[in-house]
PDB file of C-alpha atoms and ligand atoms in Angstrom:
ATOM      1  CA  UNK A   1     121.284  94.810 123.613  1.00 41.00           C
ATOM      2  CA  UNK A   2     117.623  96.159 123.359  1.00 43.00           C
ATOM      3  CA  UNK A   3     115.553  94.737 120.889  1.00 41.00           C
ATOM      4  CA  UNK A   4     112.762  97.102 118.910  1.00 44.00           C
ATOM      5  CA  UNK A   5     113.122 100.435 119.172  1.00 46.00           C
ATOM      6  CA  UNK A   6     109.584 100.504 120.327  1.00 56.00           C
ATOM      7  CA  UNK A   7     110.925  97.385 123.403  1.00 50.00           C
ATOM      8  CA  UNK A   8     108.988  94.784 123.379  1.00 49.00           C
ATOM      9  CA  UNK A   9     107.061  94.236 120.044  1.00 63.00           C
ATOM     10  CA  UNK A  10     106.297  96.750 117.367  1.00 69.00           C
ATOM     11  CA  UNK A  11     103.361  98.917 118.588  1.00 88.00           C
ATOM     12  CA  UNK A  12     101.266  99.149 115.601  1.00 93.00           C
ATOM     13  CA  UNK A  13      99.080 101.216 117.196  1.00 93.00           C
ATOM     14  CA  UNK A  14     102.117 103.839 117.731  1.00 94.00           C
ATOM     15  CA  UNK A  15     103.206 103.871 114.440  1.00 96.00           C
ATOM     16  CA  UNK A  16      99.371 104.500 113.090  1.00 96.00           C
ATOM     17  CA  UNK A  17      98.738 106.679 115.557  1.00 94.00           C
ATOM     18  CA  UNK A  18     101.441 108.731 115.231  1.00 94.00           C
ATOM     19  CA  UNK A  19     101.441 108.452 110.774  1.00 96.00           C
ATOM     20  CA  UNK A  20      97.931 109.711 111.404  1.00 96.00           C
ATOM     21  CA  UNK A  21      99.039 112.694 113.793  1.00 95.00           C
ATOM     22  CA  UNK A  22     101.555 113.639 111.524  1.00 94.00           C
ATOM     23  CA  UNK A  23      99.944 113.496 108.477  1.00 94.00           C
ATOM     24  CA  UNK A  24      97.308 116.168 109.723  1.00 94.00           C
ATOM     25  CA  UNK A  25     100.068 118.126 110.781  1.00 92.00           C
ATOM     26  CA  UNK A  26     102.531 117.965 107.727  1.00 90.00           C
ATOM     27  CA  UNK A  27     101.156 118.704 104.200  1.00 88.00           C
ATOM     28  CA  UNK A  28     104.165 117.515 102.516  1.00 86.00           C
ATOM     29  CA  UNK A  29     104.051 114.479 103.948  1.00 90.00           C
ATOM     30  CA  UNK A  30     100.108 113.398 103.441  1.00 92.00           C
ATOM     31  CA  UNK A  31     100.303 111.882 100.844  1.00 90.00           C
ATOM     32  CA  UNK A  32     103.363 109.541 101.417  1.00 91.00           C
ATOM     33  CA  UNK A  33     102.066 108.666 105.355  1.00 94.00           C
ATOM     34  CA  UNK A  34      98.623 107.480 103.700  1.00 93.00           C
ATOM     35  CA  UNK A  35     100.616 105.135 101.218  1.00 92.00           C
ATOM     36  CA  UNK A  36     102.339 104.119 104.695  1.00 95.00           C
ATOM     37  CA  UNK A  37      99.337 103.956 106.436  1.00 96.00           C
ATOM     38  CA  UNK A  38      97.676 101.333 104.393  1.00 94.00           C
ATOM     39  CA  UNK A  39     101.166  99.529 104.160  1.00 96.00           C
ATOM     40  CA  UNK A  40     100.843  99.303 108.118  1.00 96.00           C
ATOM     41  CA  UNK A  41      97.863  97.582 108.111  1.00 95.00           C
ATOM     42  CA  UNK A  42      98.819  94.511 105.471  1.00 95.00           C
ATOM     43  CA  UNK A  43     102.031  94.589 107.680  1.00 97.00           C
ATOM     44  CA  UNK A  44     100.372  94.244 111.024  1.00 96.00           C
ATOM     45  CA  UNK A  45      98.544  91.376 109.436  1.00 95.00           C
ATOM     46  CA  UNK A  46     101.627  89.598 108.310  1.00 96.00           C
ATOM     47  CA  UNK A  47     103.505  90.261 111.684  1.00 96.00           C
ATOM     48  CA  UNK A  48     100.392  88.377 113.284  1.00 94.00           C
ATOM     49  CA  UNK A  49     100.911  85.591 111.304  1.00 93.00           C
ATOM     50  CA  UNK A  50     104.210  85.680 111.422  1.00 94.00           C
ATOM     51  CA  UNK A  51     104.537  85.586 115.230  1.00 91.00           C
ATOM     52  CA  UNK A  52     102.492  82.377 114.937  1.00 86.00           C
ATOM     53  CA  UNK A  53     104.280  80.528 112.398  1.00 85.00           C
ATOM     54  CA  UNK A  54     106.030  77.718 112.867  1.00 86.00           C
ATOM     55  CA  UNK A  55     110.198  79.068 111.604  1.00 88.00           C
ATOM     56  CA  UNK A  56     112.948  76.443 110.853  1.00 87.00           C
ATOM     57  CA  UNK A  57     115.905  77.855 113.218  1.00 86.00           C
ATOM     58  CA  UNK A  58     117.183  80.285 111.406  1.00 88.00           C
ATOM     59  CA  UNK A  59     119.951  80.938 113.930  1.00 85.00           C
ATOM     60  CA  UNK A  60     123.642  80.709 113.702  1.00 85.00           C
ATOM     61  CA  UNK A  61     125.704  78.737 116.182  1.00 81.00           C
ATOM     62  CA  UNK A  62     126.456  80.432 119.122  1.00 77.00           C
ATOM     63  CA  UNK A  63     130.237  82.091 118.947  1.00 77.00           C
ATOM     64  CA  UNK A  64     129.771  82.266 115.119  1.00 78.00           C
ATOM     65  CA  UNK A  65     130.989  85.804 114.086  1.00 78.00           C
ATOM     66  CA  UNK A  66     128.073  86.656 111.363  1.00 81.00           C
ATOM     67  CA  UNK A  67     124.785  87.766 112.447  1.00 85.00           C
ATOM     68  CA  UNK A  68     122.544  85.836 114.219  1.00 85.00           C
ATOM     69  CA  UNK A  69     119.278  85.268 111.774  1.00 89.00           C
ATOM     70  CA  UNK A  70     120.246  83.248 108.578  1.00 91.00           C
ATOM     71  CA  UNK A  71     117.412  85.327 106.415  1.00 93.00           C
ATOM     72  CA  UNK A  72     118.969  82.435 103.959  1.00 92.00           C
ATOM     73  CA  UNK A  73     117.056  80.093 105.336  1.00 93.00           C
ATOM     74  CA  UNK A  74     113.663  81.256 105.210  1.00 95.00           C
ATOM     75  CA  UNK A  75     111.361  79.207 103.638  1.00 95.00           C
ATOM     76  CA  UNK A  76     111.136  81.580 100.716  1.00 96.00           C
ATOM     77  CA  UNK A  77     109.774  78.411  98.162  1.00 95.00           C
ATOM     78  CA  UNK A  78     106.058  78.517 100.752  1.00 94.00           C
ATOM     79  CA  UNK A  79     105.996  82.118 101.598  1.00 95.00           C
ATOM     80  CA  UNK A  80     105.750  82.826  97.389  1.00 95.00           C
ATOM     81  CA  UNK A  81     102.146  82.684  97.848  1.00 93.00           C
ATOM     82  CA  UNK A  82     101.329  84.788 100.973  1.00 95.00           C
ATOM     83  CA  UNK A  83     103.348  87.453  99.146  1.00 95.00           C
ATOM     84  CA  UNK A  84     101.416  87.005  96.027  1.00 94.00           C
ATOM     85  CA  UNK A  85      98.352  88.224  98.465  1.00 94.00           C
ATOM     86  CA  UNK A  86     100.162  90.381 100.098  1.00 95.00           C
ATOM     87  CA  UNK A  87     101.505  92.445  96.879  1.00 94.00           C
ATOM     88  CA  UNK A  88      97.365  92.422  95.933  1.00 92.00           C
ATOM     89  CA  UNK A  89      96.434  93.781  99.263  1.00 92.00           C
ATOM     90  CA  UNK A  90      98.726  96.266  98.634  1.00 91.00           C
ATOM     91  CA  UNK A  91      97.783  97.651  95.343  1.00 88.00           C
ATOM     92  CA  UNK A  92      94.449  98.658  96.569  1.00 87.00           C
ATOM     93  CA  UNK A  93      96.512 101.330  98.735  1.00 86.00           C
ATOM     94  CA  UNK A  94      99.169 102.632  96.799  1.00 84.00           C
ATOM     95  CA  UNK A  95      99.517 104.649  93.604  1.00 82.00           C
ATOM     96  CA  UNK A  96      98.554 103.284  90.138  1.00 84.00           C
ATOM     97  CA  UNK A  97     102.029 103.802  89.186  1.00 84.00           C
ATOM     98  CA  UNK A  98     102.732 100.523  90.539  1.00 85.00           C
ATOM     99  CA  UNK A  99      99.766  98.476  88.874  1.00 86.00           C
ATOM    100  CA  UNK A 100     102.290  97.400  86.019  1.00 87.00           C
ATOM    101  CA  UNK A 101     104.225  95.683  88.646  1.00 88.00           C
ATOM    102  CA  UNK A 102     101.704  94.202  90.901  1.00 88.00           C
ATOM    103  CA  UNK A 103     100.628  92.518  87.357  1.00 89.00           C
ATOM    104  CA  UNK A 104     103.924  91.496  86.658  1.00 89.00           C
ATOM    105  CA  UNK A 105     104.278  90.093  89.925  1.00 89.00           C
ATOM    106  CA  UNK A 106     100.770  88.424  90.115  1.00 85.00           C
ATOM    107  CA  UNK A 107     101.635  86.705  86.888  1.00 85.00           C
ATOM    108  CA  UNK A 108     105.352  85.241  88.163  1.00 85.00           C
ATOM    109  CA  UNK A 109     105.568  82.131  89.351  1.00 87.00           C
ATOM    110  CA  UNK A 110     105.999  81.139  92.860  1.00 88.00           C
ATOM    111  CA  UNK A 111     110.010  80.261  92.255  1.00 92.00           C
ATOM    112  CA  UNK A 112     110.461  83.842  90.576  1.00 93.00           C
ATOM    113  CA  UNK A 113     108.751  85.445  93.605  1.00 94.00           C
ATOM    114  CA  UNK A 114     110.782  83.277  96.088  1.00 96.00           C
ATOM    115  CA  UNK A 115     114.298  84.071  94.040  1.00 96.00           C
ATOM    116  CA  UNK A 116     112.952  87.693  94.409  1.00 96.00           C
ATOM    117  CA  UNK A 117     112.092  87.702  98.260  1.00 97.00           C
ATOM    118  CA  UNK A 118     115.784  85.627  98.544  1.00 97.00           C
ATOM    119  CA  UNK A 119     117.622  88.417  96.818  1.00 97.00           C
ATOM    120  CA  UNK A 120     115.904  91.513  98.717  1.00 97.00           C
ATOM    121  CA  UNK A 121     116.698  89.633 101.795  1.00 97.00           C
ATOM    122  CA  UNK A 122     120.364  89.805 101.283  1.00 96.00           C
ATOM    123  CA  UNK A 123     120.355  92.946 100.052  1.00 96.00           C
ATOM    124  CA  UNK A 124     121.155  92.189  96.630  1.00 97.00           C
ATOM    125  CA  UNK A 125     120.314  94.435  93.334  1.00 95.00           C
ATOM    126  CA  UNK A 126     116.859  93.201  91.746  1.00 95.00           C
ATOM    127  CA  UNK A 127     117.594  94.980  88.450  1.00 94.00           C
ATOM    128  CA  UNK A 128     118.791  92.091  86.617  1.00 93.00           C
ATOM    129  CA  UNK A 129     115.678  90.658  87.640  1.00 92.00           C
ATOM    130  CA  UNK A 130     113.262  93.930  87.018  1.00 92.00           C
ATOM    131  CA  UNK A 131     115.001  94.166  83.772  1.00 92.00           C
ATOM    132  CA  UNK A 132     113.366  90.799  82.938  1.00 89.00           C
ATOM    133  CA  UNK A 133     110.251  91.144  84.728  1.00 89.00           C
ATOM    134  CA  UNK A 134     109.657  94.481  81.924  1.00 89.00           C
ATOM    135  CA  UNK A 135     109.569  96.415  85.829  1.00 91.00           C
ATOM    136  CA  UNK A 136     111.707  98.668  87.998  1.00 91.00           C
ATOM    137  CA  UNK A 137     113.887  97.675  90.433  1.00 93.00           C
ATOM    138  CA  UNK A 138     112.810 100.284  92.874  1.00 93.00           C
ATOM    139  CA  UNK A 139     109.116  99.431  92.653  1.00 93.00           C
ATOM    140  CA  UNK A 140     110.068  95.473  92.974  1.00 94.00           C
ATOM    141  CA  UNK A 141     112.253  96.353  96.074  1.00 95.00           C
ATOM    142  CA  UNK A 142     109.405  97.993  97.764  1.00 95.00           C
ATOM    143  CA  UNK A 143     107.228  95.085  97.688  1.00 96.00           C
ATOM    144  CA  UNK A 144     109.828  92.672  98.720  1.00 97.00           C
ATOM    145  CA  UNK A 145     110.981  94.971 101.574  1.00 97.00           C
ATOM    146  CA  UNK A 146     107.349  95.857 102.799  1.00 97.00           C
ATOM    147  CA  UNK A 147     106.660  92.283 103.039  1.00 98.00           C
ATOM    148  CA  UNK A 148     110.030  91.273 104.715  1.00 98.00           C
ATOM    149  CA  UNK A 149     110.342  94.125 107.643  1.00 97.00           C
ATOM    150  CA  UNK A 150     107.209  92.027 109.572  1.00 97.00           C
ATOM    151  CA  UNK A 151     108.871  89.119 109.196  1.00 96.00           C
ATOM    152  CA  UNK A 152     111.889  89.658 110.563  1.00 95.00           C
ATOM    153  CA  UNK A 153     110.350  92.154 113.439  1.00 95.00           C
ATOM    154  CA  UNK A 154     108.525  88.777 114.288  1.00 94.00           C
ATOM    155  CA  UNK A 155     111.660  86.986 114.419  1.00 92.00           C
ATOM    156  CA  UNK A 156     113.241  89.408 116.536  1.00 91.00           C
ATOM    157  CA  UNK A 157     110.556  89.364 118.941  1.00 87.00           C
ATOM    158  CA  UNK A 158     110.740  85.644 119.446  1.00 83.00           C
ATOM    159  CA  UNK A 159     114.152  84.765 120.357  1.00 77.00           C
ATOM    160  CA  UNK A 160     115.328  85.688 123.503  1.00 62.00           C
ATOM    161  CA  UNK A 161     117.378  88.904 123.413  1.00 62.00           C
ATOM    162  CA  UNK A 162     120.592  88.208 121.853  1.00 56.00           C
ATOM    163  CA  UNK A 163     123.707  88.568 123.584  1.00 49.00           C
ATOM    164  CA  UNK A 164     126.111  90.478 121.346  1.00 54.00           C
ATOM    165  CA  UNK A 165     127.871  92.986 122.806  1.00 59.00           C
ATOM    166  CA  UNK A 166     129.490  93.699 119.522  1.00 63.00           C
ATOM    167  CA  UNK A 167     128.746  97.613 117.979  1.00 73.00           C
ATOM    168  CA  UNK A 168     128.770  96.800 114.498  1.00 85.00           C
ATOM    169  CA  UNK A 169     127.851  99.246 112.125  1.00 91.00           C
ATOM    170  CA  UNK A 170     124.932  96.536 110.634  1.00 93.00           C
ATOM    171  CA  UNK A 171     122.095  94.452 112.659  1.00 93.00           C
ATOM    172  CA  UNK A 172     123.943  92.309 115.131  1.00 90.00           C
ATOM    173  CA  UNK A 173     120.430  90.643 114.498  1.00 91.00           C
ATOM    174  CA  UNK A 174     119.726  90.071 110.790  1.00 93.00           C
ATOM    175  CA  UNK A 175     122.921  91.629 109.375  1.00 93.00           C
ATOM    176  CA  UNK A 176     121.184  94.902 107.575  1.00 96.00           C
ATOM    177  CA  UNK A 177     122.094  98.566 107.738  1.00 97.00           C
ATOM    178  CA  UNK A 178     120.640 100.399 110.287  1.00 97.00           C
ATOM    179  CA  UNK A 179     117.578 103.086 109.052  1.00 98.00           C
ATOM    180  CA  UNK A 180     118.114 105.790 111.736  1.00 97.00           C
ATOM    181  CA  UNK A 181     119.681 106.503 115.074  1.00 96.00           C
ATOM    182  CA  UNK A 182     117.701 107.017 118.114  1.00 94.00           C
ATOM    183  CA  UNK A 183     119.279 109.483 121.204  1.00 93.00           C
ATOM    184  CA  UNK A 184     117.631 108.701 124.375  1.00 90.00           C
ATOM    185  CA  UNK A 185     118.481 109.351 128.144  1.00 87.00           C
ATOM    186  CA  UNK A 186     119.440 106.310 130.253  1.00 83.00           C
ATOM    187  CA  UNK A 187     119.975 106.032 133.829  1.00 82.00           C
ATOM    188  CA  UNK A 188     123.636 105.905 133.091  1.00 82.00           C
ATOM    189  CA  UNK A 189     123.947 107.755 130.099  1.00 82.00           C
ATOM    190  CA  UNK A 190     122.417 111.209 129.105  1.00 85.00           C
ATOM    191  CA  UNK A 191     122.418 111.211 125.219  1.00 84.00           C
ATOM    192  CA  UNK A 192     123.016 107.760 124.714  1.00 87.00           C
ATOM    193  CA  UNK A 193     123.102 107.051 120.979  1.00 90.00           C
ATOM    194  CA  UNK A 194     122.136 103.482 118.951  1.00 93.00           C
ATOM    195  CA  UNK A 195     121.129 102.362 115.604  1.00 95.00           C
ATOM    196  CA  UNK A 196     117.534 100.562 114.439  1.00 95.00           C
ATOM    197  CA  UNK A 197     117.503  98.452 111.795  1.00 95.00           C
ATOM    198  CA  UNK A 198     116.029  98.764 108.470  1.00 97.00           C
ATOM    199  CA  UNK A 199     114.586  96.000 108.459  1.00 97.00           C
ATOM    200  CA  UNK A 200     114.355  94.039 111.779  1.00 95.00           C
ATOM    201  CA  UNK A 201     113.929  97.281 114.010  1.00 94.00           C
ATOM    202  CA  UNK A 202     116.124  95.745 116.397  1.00 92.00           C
ATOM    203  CA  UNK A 203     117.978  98.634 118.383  1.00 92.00           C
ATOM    204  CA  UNK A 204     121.617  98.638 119.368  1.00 91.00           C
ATOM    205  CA  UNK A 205     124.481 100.419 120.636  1.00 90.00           C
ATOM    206  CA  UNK A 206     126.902 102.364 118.500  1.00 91.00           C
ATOM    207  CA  UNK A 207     129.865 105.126 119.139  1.00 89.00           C
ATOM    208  CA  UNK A 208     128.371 108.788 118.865  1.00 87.00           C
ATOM    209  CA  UNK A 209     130.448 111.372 117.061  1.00 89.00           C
ATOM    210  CA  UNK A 210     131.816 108.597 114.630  1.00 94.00           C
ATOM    211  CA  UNK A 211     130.709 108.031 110.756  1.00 96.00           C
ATOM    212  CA  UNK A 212     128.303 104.960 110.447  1.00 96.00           C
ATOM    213  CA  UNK A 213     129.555 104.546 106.621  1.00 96.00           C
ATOM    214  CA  UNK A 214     133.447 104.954 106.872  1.00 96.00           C
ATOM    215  CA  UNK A 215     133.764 105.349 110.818  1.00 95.00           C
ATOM    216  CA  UNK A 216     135.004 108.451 110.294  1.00 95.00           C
ATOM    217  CA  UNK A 217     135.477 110.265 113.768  1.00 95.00           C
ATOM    218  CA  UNK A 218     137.049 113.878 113.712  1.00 95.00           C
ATOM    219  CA  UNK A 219     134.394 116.264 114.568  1.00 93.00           C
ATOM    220  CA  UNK A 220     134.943 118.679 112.404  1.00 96.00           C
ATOM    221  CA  UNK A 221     134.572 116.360 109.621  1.00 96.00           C
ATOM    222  CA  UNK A 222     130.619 115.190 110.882  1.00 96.00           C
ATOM    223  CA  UNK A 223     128.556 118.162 110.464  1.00 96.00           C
ATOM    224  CA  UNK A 224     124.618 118.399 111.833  1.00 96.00           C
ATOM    225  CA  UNK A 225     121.543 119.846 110.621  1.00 96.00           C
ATOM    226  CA  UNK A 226     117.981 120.697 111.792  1.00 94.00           C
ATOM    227  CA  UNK A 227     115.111 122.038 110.524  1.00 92.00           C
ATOM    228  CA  UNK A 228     113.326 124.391 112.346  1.00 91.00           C
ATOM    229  CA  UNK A 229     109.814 122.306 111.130  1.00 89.00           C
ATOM    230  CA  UNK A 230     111.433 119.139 112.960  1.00 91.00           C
ATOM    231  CA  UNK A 231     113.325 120.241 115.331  1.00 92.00           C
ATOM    232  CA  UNK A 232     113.392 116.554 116.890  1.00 94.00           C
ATOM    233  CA  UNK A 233     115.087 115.063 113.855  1.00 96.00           C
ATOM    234  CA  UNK A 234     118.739 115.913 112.896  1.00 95.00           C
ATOM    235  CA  UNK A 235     120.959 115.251 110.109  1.00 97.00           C
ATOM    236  CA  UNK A 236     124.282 113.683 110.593  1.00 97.00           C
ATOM    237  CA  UNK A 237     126.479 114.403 107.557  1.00 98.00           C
ATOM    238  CA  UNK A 238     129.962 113.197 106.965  1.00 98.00           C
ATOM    239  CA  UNK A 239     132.050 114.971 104.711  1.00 97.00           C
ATOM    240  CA  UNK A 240     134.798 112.322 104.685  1.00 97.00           C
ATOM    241  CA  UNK A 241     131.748 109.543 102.640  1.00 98.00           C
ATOM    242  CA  UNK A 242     129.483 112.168 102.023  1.00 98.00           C
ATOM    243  CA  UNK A 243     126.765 109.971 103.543  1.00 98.00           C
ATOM    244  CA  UNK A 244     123.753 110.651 105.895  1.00 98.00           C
ATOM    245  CA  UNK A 245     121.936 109.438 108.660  1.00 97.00           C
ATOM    246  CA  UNK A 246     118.144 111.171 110.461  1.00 97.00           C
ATOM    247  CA  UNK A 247     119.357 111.357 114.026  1.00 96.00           C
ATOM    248  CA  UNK A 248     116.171 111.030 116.147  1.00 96.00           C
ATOM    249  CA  UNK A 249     115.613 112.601 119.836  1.00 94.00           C
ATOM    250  CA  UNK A 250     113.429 109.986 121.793  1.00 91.00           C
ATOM    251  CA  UNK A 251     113.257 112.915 124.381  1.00 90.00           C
ATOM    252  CA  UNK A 252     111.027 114.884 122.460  1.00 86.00           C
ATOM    253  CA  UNK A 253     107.137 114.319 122.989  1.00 80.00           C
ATOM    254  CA  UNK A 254     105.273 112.219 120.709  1.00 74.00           C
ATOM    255  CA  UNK A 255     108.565 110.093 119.029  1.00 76.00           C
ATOM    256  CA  UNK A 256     106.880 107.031 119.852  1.00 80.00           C
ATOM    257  CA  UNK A 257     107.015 105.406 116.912  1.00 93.00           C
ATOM    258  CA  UNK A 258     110.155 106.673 115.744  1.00 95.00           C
ATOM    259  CA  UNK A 259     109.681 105.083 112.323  1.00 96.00           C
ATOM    260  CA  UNK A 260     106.924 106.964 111.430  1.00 96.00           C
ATOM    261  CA  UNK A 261     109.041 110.299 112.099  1.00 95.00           C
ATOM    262  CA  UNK A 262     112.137 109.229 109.892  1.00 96.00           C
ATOM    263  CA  UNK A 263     109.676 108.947 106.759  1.00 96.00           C
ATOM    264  CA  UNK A 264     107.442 112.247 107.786  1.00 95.00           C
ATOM    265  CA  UNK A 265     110.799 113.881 107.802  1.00 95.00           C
ATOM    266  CA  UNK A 266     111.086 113.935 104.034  1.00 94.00           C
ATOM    267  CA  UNK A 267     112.248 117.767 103.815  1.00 94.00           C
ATOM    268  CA  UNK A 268     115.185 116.729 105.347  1.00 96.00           C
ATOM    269  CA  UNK A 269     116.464 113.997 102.770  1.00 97.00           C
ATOM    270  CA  UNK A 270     115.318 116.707 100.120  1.00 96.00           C
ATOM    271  CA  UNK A 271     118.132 119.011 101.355  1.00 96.00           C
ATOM    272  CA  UNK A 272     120.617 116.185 101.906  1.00 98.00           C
ATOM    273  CA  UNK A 273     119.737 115.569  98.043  1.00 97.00           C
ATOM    274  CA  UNK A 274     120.318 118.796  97.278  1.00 97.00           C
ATOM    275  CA  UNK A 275     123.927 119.056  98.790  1.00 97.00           C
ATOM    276  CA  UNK A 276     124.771 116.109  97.378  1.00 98.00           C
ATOM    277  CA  UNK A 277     124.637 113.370 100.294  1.00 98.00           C
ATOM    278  CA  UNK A 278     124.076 109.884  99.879  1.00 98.00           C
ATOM    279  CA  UNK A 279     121.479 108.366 102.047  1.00 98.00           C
ATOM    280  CA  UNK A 280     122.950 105.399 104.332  1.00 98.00           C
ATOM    281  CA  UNK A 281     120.165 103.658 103.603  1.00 97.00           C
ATOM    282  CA  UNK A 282     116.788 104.381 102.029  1.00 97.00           C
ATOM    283  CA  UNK A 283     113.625 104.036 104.000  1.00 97.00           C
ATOM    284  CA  UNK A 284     110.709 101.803 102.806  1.00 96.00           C
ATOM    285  CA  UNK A 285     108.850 104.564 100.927  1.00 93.00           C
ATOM    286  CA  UNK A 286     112.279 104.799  98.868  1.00 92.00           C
ATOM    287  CA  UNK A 287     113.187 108.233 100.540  1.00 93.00           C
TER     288      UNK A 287
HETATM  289 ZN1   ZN B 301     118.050  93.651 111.749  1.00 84.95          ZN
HETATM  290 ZN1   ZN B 302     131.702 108.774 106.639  1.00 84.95          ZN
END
């Protein structure tokens, strides 16, 4: 299995690089790549640290069929605080819509924070917990998630490429859905498809021509669709689930930071709203 779609470690320079590129270039998407933007930087930051810090093992035994990382174990009861700074950090870049929350959040104590950070991890709903907190659950997710994906792209980095050969529809790594597929040419394999996590970024293999949701494999039952403004990014519908996945071509120029071109792409989940598709699974910006 590779790890990172971007190899060996995120490239934060790609991914501003490229958010800064395409945010001169696409008008509709300005104003959600300079959100992102200053969400990269307090993420770079926290990967740094991150790649330093000293992790209990978080690993399952070897042979053990459930995903490697145990995001369980984190030591969410310490890490309350950093994301108390981070979440502040964060405000200064993104809308005032979300002041409410970053106050409701700055005012939480460290064991609501870490319950918080514990439930976003496993991909549980937080609006129980927003409907307490007087919040949304969408805005509470966000924070969580932004301050998570580091993390975990730290964690990938530091243990030695995993061995799964399994093609699970989730991380092999960290047991999330995967955000996009990539198509890339290999020695090997012209057109060889995998998936990149949500939240680790680790890439692996998967089946092309079959449904991600429902595995759903008759191919006139998985229907595609590009726009002609990104003509590197297609849609993979599947009228069996009615679910979507962005489908991105490595082999175009400048899909470096592949990330960055699944959130500029934002015209595409607009249409998929409009025929009624479900996302697979939302990006950070909530898109
Ligand atoms: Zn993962
Ligand atoms: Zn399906």
């Amino acid at each position: 299995m590779t790890i990172g779609a971007e190899r060996s470690h995120p490239s934060w320079h790609a991914r501003r690089t490229r958010a800064l590129a395409l945010k001169a270039e696409r008008p509709h998407a300005t104003d959600l790549l300079g959100g992102y933007l200053g969400v990269l930087d307090q993420q770079e930051r926290l990967y740094a640290i991150s790649r330093d810090g000293h992790w209990p093992d978080l690993r399952n035994a070897e042979g053990d069929a459930r995903p490697m990382l145990r995001l369980e174990r984190l030591p969410y009861e310490s890490l309350a605080r950093t994301f108390g700074e981070f979440v502040r950090e964060l405000r200064q870049v993104m809308p005032d819509t979300l002041a409410p929350a970053v106050a409701t959040l700055d005012a939480a104590h460290a064991g609501l924070s870490a319950d918080l950070l514990r439930d976003a991890a496993a991909r549980r709903p937080l609006s129980l917990r927003a409907e307490s907190l007087r919040t949304d659950a969408a805005t509470l997710e966000f924070f969580c998630r932004a301050f998570l994906q580091p993390i975990a792209e730290a964690l990938a980095h530091s243990y030695a490429e995993p061995t799964s050969k399994r093609t699970d529809a989730t991380c092999p790594l960290c047991g999330w859905p995967p955000q996009f597929a990539l198509l890339q040419d290999e020695p090997e394999v012209q057109g060889r498809r995998s998936l990149v996590c949500a939240l680790c970024s680790v890439e692996w293999t998967f089946a092309r021509s079959v449904c991600v949701n429902c595995r759903e494999d008759e191919a006139e039952r998985l229907d595609y669709h590009v726009a002609d403004s990104v003509p590197h990014v297609r849609i993979e519908a599947c009228t069996s689930c009615r679910t979507y996945l962005k489908i991105i071509d490595l082999r175009a120029e400048g899909t470096l930071a592949p990330v960055v071109d699944e959130i500029a792409s934002v015209e595409l989940d607009l249409w998929c709203d409009e025929q009624g598709l479900t996302k697979l699974q939302r990006n950070l910006l909530g898109m």
